[in-house]
JSON list of C-alpha atoms in Angstrom, two decimals:
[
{"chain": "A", "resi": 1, "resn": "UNK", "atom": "CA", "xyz": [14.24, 104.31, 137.59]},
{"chain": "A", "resi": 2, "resn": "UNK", "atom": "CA", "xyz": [17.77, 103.78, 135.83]},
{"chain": "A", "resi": 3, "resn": "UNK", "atom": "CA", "xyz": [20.36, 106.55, 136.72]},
{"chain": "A", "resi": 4, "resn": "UNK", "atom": "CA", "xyz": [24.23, 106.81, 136.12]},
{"chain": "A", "resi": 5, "resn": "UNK", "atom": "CA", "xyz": [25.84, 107.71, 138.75]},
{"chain": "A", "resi": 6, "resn": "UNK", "atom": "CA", "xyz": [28.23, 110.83, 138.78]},
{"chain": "A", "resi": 7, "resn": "UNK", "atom": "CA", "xyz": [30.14, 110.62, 142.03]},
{"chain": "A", "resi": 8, "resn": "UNK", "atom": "CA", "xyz": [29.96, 108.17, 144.90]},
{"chain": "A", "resi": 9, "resn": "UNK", "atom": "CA", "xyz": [26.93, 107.75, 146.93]},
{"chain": "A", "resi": 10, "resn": "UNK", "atom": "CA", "xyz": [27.14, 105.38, 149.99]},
{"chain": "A", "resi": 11, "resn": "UNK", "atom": "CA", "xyz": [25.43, 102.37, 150.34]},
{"chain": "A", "resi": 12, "resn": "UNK", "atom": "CA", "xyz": [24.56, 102.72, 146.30]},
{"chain": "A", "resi": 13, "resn": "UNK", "atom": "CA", "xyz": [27.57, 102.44, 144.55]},
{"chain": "A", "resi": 14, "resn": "UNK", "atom": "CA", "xyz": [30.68, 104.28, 142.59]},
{"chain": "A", "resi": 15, "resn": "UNK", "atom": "CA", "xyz": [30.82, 106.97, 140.19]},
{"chain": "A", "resi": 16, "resn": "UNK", "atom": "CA", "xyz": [30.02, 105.30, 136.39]},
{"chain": "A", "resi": 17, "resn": "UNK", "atom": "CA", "xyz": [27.54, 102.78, 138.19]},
{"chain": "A", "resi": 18, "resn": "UNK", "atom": "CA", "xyz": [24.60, 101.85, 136.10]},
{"chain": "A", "resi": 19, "resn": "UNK", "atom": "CA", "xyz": [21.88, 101.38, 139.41]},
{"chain": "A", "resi": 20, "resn": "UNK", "atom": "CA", "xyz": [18.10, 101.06, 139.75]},
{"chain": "A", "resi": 21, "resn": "UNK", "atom": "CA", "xyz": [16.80, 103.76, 142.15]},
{"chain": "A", "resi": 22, "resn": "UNK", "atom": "CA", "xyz": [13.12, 104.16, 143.54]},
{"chain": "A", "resi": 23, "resn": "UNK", "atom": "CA", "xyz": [11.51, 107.32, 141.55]},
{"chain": "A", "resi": 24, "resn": "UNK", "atom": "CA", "xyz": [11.56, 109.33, 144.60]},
{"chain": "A", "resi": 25, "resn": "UNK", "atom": "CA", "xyz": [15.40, 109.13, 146.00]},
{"chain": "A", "resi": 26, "resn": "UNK", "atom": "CA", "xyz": [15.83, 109.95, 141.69]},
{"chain": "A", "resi": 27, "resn": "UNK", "atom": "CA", "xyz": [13.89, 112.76, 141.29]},
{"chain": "A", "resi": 28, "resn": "UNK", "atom": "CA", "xyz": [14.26, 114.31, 144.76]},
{"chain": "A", "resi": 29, "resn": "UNK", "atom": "CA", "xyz": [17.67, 113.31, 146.11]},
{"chain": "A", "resi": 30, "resn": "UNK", "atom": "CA", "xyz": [19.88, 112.36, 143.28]},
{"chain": "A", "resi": 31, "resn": "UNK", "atom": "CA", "xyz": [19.06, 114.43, 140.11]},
{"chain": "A", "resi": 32, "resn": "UNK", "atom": "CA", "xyz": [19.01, 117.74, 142.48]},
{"chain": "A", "resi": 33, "resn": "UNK", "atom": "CA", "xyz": [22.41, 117.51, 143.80]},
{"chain": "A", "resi": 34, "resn": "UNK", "atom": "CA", "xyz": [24.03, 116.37, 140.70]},
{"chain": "A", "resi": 35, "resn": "UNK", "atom": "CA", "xyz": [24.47, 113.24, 142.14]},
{"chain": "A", "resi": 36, "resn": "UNK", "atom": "CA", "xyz": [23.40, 110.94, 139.86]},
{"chain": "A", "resi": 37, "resn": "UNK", "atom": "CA", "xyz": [22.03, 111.63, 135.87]},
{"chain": "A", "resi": 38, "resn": "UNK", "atom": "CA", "xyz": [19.49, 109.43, 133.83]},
{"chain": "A", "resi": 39, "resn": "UNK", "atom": "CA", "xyz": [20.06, 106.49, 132.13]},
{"chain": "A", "resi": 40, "resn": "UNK", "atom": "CA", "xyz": [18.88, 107.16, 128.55]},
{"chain": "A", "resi": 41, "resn": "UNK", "atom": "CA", "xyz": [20.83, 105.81, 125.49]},
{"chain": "A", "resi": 42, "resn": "UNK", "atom": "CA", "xyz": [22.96, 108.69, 124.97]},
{"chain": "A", "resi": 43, "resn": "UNK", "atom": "CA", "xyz": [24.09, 108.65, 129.07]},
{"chain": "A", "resi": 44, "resn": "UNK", "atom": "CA", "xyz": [24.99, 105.30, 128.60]},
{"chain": "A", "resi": 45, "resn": "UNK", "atom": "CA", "xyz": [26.86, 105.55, 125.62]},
{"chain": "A", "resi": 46, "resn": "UNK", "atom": "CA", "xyz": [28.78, 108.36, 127.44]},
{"chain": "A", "resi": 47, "resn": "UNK", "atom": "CA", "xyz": [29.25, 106.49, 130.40]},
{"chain": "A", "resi": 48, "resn": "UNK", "atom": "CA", "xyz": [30.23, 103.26, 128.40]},
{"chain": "A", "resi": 49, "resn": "UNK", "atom": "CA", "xyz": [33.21, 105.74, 126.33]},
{"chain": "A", "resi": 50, "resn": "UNK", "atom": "CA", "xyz": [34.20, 107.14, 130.00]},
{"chain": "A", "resi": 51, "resn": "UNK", "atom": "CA", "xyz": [34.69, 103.78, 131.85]},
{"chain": "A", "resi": 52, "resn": "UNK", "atom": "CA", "xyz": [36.59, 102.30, 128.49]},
{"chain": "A", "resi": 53, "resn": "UNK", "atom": "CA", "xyz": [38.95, 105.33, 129.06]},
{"chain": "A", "resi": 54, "resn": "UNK", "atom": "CA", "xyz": [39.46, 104.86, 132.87]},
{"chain": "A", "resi": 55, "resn": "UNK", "atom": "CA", "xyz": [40.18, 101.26, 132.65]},
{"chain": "A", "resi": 56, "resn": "UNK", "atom": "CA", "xyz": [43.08, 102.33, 129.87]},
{"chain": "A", "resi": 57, "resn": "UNK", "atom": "CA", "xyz": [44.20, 104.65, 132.21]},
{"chain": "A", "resi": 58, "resn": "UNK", "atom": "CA", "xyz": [44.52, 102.34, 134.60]},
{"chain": "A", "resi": 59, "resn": "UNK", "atom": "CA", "xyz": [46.41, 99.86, 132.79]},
{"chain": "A", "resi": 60, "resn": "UNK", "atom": "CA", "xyz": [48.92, 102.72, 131.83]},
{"chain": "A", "resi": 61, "resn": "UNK", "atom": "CA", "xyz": [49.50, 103.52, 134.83]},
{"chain": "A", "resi": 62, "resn": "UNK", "atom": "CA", "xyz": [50.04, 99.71, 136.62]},
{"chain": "A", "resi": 63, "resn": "UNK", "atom": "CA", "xyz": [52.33, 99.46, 133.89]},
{"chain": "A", "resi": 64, "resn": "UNK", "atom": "CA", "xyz": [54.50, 102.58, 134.46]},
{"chain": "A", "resi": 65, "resn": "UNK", "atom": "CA", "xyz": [54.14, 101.32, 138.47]},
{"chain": "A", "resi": 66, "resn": "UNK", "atom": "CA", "xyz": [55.67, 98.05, 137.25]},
{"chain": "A", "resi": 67, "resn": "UNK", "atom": "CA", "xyz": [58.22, 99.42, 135.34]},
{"chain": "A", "resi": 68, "resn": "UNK", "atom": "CA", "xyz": [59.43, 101.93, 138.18]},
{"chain": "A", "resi": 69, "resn": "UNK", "atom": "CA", "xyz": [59.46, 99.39, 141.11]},
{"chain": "A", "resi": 70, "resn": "UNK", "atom": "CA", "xyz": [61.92, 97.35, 138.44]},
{"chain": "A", "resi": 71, "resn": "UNK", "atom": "CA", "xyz": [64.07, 100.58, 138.56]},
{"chain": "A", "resi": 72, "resn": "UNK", "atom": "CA", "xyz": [63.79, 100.80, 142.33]},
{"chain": "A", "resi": 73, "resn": "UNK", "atom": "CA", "xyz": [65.07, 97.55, 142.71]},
{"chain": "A", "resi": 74, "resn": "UNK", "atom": "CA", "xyz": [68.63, 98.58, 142.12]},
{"chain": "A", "resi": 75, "resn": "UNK", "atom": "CA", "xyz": [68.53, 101.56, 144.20]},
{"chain": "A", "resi": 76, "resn": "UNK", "atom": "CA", "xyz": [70.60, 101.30, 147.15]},
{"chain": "A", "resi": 77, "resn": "UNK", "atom": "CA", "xyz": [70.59, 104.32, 149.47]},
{"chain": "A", "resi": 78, "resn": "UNK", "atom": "CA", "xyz": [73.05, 105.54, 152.31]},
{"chain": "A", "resi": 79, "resn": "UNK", "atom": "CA", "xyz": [72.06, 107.33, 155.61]},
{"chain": "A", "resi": 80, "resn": "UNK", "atom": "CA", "xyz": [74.68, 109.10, 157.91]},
{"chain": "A", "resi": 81, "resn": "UNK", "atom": "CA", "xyz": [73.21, 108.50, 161.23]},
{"chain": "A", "resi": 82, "resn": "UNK", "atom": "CA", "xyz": [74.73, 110.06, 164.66]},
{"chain": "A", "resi": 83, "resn": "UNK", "atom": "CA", "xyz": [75.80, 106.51, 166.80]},
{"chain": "A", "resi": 84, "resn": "UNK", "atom": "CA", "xyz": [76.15, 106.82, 170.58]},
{"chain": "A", "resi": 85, "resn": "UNK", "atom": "CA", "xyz": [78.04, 104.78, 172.66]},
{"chain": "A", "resi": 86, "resn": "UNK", "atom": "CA", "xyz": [77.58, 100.84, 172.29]},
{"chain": "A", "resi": 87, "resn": "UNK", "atom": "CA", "xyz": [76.57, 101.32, 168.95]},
{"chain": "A", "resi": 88, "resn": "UNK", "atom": "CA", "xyz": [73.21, 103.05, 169.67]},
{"chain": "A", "resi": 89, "resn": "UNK", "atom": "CA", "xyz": [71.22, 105.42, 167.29]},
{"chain": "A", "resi": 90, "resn": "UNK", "atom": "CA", "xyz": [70.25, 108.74, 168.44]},
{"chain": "A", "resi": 91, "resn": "UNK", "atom": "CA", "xyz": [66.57, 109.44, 167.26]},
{"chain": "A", "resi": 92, "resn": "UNK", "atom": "CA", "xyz": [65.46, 107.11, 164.65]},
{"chain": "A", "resi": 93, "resn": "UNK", "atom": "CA", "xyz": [65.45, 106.04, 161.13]},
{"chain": "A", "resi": 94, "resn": "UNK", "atom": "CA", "xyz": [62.24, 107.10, 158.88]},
{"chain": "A", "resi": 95, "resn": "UNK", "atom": "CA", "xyz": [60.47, 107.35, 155.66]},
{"chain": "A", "resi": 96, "resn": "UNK", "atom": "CA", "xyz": [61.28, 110.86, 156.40]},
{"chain": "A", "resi": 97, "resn": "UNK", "atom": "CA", "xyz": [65.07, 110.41, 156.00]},
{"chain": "A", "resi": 98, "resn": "UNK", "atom": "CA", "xyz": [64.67, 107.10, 153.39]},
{"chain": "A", "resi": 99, "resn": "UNK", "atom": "CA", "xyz": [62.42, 110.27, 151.05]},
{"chain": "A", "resi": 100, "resn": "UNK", "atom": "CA", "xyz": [65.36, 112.63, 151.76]},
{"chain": "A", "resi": 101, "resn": "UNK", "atom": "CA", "xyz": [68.09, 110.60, 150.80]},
{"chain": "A", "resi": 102, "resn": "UNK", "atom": "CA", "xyz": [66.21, 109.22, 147.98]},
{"chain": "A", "resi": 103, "resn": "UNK", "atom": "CA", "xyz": [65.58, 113.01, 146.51]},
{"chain": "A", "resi": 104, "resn": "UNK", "atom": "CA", "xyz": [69.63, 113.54, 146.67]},
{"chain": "A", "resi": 105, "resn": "UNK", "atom": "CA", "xyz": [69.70, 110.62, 143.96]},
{"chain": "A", "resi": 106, "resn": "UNK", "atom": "CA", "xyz": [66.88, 112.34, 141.86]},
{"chain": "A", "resi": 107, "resn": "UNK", "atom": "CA", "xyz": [63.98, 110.10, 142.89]},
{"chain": "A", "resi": 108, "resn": "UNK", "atom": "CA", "xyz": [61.32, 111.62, 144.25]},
{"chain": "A", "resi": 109, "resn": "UNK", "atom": "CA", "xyz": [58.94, 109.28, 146.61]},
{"chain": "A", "resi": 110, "resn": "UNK", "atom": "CA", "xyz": [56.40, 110.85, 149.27]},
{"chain": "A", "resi": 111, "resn": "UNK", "atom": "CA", "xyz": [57.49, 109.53, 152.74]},
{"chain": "A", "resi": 112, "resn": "UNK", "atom": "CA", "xyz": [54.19, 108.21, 153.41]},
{"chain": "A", "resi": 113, "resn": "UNK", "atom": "CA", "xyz": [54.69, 105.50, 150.89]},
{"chain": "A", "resi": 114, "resn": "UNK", "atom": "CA", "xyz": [57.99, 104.23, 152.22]},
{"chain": "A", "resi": 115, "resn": "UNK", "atom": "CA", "xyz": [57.88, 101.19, 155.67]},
{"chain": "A", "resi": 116, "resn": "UNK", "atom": "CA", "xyz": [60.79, 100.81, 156.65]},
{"chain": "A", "resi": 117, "resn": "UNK", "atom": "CA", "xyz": [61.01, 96.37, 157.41]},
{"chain": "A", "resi": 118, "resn": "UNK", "atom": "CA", "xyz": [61.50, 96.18, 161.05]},
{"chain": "A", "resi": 119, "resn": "UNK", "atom": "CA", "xyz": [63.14, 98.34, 163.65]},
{"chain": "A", "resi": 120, "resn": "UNK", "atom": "CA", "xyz": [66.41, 100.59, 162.31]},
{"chain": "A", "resi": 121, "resn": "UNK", "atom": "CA", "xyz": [68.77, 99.85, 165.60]},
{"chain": "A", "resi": 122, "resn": "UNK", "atom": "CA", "xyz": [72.02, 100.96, 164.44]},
{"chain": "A", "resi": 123, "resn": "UNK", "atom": "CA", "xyz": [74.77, 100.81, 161.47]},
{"chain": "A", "resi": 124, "resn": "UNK", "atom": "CA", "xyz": [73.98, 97.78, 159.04]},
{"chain": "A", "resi": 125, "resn": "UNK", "atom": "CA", "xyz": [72.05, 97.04, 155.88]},
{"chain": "A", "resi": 126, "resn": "UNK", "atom": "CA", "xyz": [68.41, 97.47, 156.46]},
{"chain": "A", "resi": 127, "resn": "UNK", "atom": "CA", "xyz": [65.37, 97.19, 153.52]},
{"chain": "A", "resi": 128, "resn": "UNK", "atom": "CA", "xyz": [61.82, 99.85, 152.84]},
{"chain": "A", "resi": 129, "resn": "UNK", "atom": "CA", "xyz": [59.26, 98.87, 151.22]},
{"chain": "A", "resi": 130, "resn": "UNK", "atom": "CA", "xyz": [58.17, 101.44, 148.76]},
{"chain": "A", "resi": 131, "resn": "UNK", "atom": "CA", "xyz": [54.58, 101.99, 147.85]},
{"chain": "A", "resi": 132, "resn": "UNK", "atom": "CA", "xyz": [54.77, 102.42, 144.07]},
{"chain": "A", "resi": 133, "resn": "UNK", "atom": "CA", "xyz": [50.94, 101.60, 143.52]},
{"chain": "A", "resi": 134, "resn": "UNK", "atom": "CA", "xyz": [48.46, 100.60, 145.69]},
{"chain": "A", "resi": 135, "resn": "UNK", "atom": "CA", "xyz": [49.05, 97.16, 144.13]},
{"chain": "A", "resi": 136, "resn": "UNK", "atom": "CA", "xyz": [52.61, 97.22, 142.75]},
{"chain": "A", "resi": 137, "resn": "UNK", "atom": "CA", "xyz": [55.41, 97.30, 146.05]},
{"chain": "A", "resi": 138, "resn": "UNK", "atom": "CA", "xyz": [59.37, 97.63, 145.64]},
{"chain": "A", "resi": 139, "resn": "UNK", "atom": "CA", "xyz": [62.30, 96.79, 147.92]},
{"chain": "A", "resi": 140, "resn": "UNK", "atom": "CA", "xyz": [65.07, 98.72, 148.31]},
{"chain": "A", "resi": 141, "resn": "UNK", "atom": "CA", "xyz": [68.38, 98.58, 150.80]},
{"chain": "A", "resi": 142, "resn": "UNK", "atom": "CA", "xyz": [69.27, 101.45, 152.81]},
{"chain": "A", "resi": 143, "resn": "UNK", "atom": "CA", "xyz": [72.88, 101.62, 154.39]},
{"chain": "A", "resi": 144, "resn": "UNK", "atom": "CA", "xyz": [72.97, 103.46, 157.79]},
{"chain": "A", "resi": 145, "resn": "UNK", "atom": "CA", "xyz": [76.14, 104.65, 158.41]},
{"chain": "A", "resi": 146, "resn": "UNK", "atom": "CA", "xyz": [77.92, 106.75, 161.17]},
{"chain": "A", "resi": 147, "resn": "UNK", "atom": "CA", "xyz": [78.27, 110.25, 160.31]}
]
């Protein structure tokens, strides 16, 4: 039997999939919990128009991904940092503090997509790595001053 899928099902495939099920796992597992629907003309005309729209959605948004990590390119972002003596940081340097900074400027990035590139040791130039899309990366160059 022919079914559409409707959501993920491990080990069968992704929502939108056109798969061949045994009659059984169909009628018993997959129709009951909404898991899956048939695959009659109309279904895959539907499902056809749905994965048309989701693949233009897609490209929208890897192109509004491109164009942003172009913008964050230039950005250039300064951290006051408390120094000790010999030049040594108290605490550290995160995506925590890159986020912060980056929302004084009117950007607003969730800290779990910026890495900072190595270890932030003290005052200097340093780069993150921004997660704009899970494809689509940007660089941008933090100062860490003494403050």
């Amino acid at each position: 039997m022919k079914v559409i899928l409707q959501q993920d099902v491990k080990k069968l495939g992704k929502k939108g999939d056109i798969v061949e099920v045994s009659e059984g796992y169909g009628r018993n597992f997959l129709l009951p919990k909404k898991a899956a629907v048939l695959a009659t003309a109309e279904n895959m005309n539907v499902a056809k128009a749905q994965a048309g729209s989701k693949a233009r959605k897609d490209a929208m948004a890897t192109d509004e991904a491109k164009l942003m990590a172009a913008q964050l390119e230039k950005v250039e972002v300064t951290i006051p940092v408390k120094i000790g003596e010999g030049g040594k940081l108290f605490g550290s340097v995160t995506g925590k503090d890159v986020s912060e900074a980056l929302k004084k400027s009117n950007i607003d990035i969730d800290k779990r997509k910026i890495s900072l590139k190595g270890d932030v040791t003290g005052v200097g130039v340093y780069e993150a790595v921004i997660k704009v899309h899970p494809s689509i990366t940007s660089t941008i160059k933090i100062n860490v001053v003494a403050g």
